[in-house]
Amino acid sequence: ETGVTQSPTHLIKTRGQQVTLRCSSQSGHNTVSWYQQALGQGPQFIFQYYREEENGRGNFPPRFSGLQFPNYSSELNVNALELDDSALYLCASSLGGQQETQYFGPGTRLLVL
Amino acid sequence: GDSVTQMEGPVTLSEEAFLTINCTYTATGYPSLFWYVQYPGEGLQLLLKATKADDKGSNKGFEATYRKETTSFHLEKGSVQVSDSAVYFCALLNTGGFKTIFGAGTRLFVKA
């Protein structure tokens, strides 16, 4: 059974740029959730994708967007990067549009300069 | 809105000491409650969970009881080990099941 993987592991961007982060869900899982974890804070829910549709969203602006593909992998896109977007981005996979039992990837650390 | 508050760290204990990390929540409906752990250099892992009032979640010697009357889910362990050093996050899952809200985390250091 393959676990949740994320790429890249680290990324440096400048303010105003756009970034795409990728997540491969655990085998058999059809739901992917994305979280932002600022340094010293708990993860904050960005949104969730279930069967290629967004079915839940946290308090993040529209410049945070995502996709889920037929193989259930997912992308997180952030446009017009701001310094405060610097954080660890985590994805988690689960089943059935629920987060009752979710498995987290190792994260992508984004630094915006 | 829904929220989770947990005690600030760091918490520093000697090996074999008793651990309590306090967690309280605010939520509408009937959330599920969780403790996650983040070991140094590793990803976030589910430690234990409870899905309804008076349920007790337990794993690896850790326990937490879902107390609806006090809106609490305190984490306890009777005898900590150096290997328990990590950051612990209390979290709730909303009634719809699609939005997990995390506390700020509590860092635990256990000294030999």
Short mmCIF file of C-alpha atoms in Angstrom, two decimals:
data_model
loop_
_atom_site.label_atom_id
_atom_site.label_comp_id
_atom_site.label_asym_id
_atom_site.label_seq_id
_atom_site.Cartn_x
_atom_site.Cartn_y
_atom_site.Cartn_z
CA GLU A 1 0.00 0.00 0.00
CA THR A 2 1.49 3.33 -1.09
CA GLY A 3 1.24 6.22 1.36
CA VAL A 4 0.45 9.85 0.64
CA THR A 5 3.20 11.61 -1.28
CA GLN A 6 3.72 15.27 -2.02
CA SER A 7 5.96 17.20 -4.37
CA PRO A 8 8.07 19.19 -4.27
CA THR A 9 9.43 18.94 -0.72
CA HIS A 10 10.67 22.52 -0.66
CA LEU A 11 10.00 25.54 -2.85
CA ILE A 12 11.10 29.17 -2.91
CA LYS A 13 9.03 31.77 -4.77
CA THR A 14 8.82 35.53 -4.88
CA ARG A 15 5.83 37.68 -4.05
CA GLY A 16 3.30 37.87 -6.89
CA GLN A 17 4.31 34.56 -8.46
CA GLN A 18 2.11 31.50 -8.83
CA VAL A 19 2.80 28.03 -7.43
CA THR A 20 1.43 24.52 -7.96
CA LEU A 21 1.80 21.82 -5.31
CA ARG A 22 1.02 18.16 -5.96
CA CYS A 23 -0.34 15.31 -3.89
CA SER A 24 -0.82 11.63 -4.61
CA SER A 25 -3.40 10.03 -2.38
CA GLN A 26 -3.07 6.70 -0.64
CA SER A 27 -4.09 3.77 -2.80
CA GLY A 28 -7.88 3.41 -2.89
CA HIS A 29 -8.61 6.82 -1.33
CA ASN A 30 -10.94 9.10 -3.30
CA THR A 31 -10.79 12.19 -1.09
CA VAL A 32 -7.98 14.73 -0.71
CA SER A 33 -7.88 17.60 1.76
CA TRP A 34 -5.34 20.43 1.80
CA TYR A 35 -4.09 22.30 4.85
CA GLN A 36 -1.77 25.25 5.48
CA GLN A 37 0.45 25.05 8.57
CA ALA A 38 2.24 28.26 9.47
CA LEU A 39 5.32 27.97 11.66
CA GLY A 40 4.36 27.16 15.25
CA GLN A 41 0.67 26.84 14.42
CA GLY A 42 -1.80 24.05 13.80
CA PRO A 43 -2.87 23.12 10.27
CA GLN A 44 -5.69 25.21 8.79
CA PHE A 45 -8.16 23.59 6.41
CA ILE A 46 -8.03 25.04 2.89
CA PHE A 47 -10.40 22.77 0.95
CA GLN A 48 -11.37 19.20 0.21
CA TYR A 49 -11.88 17.37 -3.08
CA TYR A 50 -14.07 14.30 -3.42
CA ARG A 51 -14.52 12.55 -6.75
CA GLU A 52 -12.99 15.50 -8.61
CA GLU A 53 -15.32 18.09 -7.04
CA GLU A 54 -14.59 20.60 -4.28
CA ASN A 55 -16.98 19.69 -1.46
CA GLY A 56 -15.73 21.83 1.41
CA ARG A 57 -13.69 24.98 1.86
CA GLY A 58 -12.11 26.87 4.73
CA ASN A 59 -11.55 30.63 5.05
CA PHE A 60 -9.08 31.06 2.22
CA PRO A 61 -9.39 33.54 -0.66
CA PRO A 62 -10.16 32.45 -4.23
CA ARG A 63 -6.50 32.75 -5.23
CA PHE A 64 -6.19 29.35 -3.51
CA SER A 65 -7.63 26.84 -5.95
CA GLY A 66 -7.34 23.16 -6.60
CA LEU A 67 -7.98 20.22 -8.84
CA GLN A 68 -8.50 16.53 -8.40
CA PHE A 69 -7.78 14.13 -11.22
CA PRO A 70 -9.51 10.85 -12.16
CA ASN A 71 -6.77 8.90 -10.37
CA TYR A 72 -7.62 11.00 -7.24
CA SER A 73 -4.31 12.80 -7.14
CA SER A 74 -4.64 16.51 -6.53
CA GLU A 75 -3.06 19.91 -7.09
CA LEU A 76 -3.13 23.04 -4.99
CA ASN A 77 -2.60 26.28 -6.91
CA VAL A 78 -1.86 29.60 -5.28
CA ASN A 79 -1.86 32.76 -7.38
CA ALA A 80 -0.42 36.18 -6.56
CA LEU A 81 1.72 34.83 -3.74
CA GLU A 82 2.03 36.92 -0.58
CA LEU A 83 4.70 36.76 2.10
CA ASP A 84 2.14 35.30 4.55
CA ASP A 85 1.66 32.31 2.24
CA SER A 86 5.00 30.99 3.51
CA ALA A 87 4.07 27.78 5.32
CA LEU A 88 4.06 24.00 5.24
CA TYR A 89 1.30 22.74 2.96
CA LEU A 90 -0.10 19.37 3.90
CA CYS A 91 -2.40 17.11 1.99
CA ALA A 92 -4.34 14.26 3.49
CA SER A 93 -6.23 11.44 1.83
CA SER A 94 -9.31 9.62 3.04
CA LEU A 95 -12.41 7.82 1.82
CA GLY A 96 -15.94 8.83 0.98
CA GLY A 97 -15.73 12.60 1.25
CA GLN A 98 -15.09 12.32 4.98
CA GLN A 99 -12.10 13.21 7.12
CA GLU A 100 -12.84 10.70 9.87
CA THR A 101 -9.69 8.73 9.09
CA GLN A 102 -7.21 10.71 7.05
CA TYR A 103 -3.58 10.04 6.26
CA PHE A 104 -1.20 12.94 5.87
CA GLY A 105 1.67 13.42 3.49
CA PRO A 106 5.02 14.84 4.58
CA GLY A 107 4.18 18.30 3.29
CA THR A 108 5.66 20.90 0.95
CA ARG A 109 7.48 23.78 2.59
CA LEU A 110 6.90 27.00 0.65
CA LEU A 111 8.94 30.13 1.26
CA VAL A 112 7.77 33.37 -0.34
CA LEU A 113 10.38 36.14 -0.54
CA GLY B 1 -17.52 29.32 14.40
CA ASP B 2 -16.04 26.05 15.55
CA SER B 3 -12.71 26.26 17.38
CA VAL B 4 -10.21 24.28 19.44
CA THR B 5 -8.11 25.62 22.30
CA GLN B 6 -5.26 23.65 23.80
CA MET B 7 -2.73 24.43 26.48
CA GLU B 8 0.35 26.30 25.40
CA GLY B 9 3.69 24.62 25.49
CA PRO B 10 6.31 23.67 25.70
CA VAL B 11 5.63 21.06 28.33
CA THR B 12 8.80 19.54 29.79
CA LEU B 13 8.59 16.32 31.80
CA SER B 14 10.97 13.73 33.14
CA GLU B 15 10.68 10.16 31.91
CA GLU B 16 7.90 8.18 33.65
CA ALA B 17 6.03 11.35 34.68
CA PHE B 18 2.27 11.71 34.20
CA LEU B 19 1.16 13.76 31.21
CA THR B 20 -1.95 15.87 30.76
CA ILE B 21 -2.49 18.20 27.81
CA ASN B 22 -5.71 20.14 28.08
CA CYS B 23 -8.02 20.67 25.12
CA THR B 24 -11.41 22.38 24.97
CA TYR B 25 -13.59 22.98 21.96
CA THR B 26 -16.49 25.06 20.68
CA ALA B 27 -18.71 23.48 18.05
CA THR B 28 -22.25 23.24 16.81
CA GLY B 29 -23.77 19.82 16.45
CA TYR B 30 -21.87 16.67 17.35
CA PRO B 31 -18.25 16.82 16.23
CA SER B 32 -15.75 13.99 16.34
CA LEU B 33 -12.62 14.73 18.36
CA PHE B 34 -9.03 13.76 17.64
CA TRP B 35 -5.48 13.93 18.88
CA TYR B 36 -2.78 14.02 16.22
CA VAL B 37 0.97 13.81 16.82
CA GLN B 38 3.85 15.23 14.81
CA TYR B 39 7.20 13.64 15.65
CA PRO B 40 10.38 15.54 14.71
CA GLY B 41 11.01 15.21 10.99
CA GLU B 42 7.86 13.20 10.39
CA GLY B 43 4.36 13.85 9.08
CA LEU B 44 1.19 14.32 11.07
CA GLN B 45 -0.27 11.06 12.42
CA LEU B 46 -3.58 10.24 14.02
CA LEU B 47 -2.99 9.23 17.66
CA LEU B 48 -6.55 8.58 18.84
CA LYS B 49 -10.12 9.66 18.28
CA ALA B 50 -13.60 9.66 19.83
CA THR B 51 -16.79 10.11 17.86
CA LYS B 52 -19.45 10.68 20.53
CA ALA B 53 -19.91 11.86 24.08
CA ASP B 54 -18.31 9.70 26.80
CA ASP B 55 -16.28 7.73 24.25
CA LYS B 56 -12.68 7.12 25.26
CA GLY B 57 -10.02 7.00 22.60
CA SER B 58 -6.77 5.21 23.39
CA ASN B 59 -3.53 4.28 21.64
CA LYS B 60 0.11 3.67 22.67
CA GLY B 61 -0.74 4.31 26.33
CA PHE B 62 -2.41 7.66 25.59
CA GLU B 63 -6.07 8.22 26.45
CA ALA B 64 -8.66 10.96 26.02
CA THR B 65 -12.35 11.04 26.93
CA TYR B 66 -14.97 13.04 25.01
CA ARG B 67 -16.67 15.20 27.67
CA LYS B 68 -19.65 17.00 26.17
CA GLU B 69 -20.67 18.65 29.44
CA THR B 70 -17.29 20.39 29.76
CA THR B 71 -16.56 20.49 25.98
CA SER B 72 -13.17 18.94 26.65
CA PHE B 73 -10.93 16.18 25.29
CA HIS B 74 -7.83 16.18 27.49
CA LEU B 75 -4.91 13.92 26.53
CA GLU B 76 -3.34 11.80 29.28
CA LYS B 77 -0.56 9.26 29.62
CA GLY B 78 0.46 7.63 32.85
CA SER B 79 4.18 7.31 32.18
CA VAL B 80 5.86 9.23 29.36
CA GLN B 81 8.97 8.11 27.52
CA VAL B 82 11.67 10.12 25.76
CA SER B 83 10.25 8.81 22.48
CA ASP B 84 6.97 10.64 23.21
CA SER B 85 8.69 13.97 22.59
CA ALA B 86 6.67 15.55 19.79
CA VAL B 87 4.04 18.18 19.02
CA TYR B 88 0.48 17.16 19.90
CA PHE B 89 -2.56 18.65 18.17
CA CYS B 90 -6.14 18.47 19.36
CA ALA B 91 -8.68 18.65 16.55
CA LEU B 92 -12.38 18.44 15.82
CA LEU B 93 -14.23 17.31 12.73
CA ASN B 94 -17.44 19.17 12.00
CA THR B 95 -20.76 17.36 11.88
CA GLY B 96 -20.69 17.30 8.07
CA GLY B 97 -17.40 15.42 8.23
CA PHE B 98 -15.46 17.54 5.77
CA LYS B 99 -13.72 20.23 7.83
CA THR B 100 -11.13 19.38 10.48
CA ILE B 101 -10.17 22.24 12.80
CA PHE B 102 -6.88 21.98 14.67
CA GLY B 103 -5.61 23.60 17.83
CA ALA B 104 -2.30 25.43 17.82
CA GLY B 105 -0.36 22.42 19.10
CA THR B 106 1.52 21.65 22.31
CA ARG B 107 5.18 20.73 22.18
CA LEU B 108 6.23 18.03 24.64
CA PHE B 109 9.83 17.46 25.71
CA VAL B 110 10.59 14.37 27.79
CA LYS B 111 13.97 14.25 29.54
CA ALA B 112 15.76 11.01 30.37
#
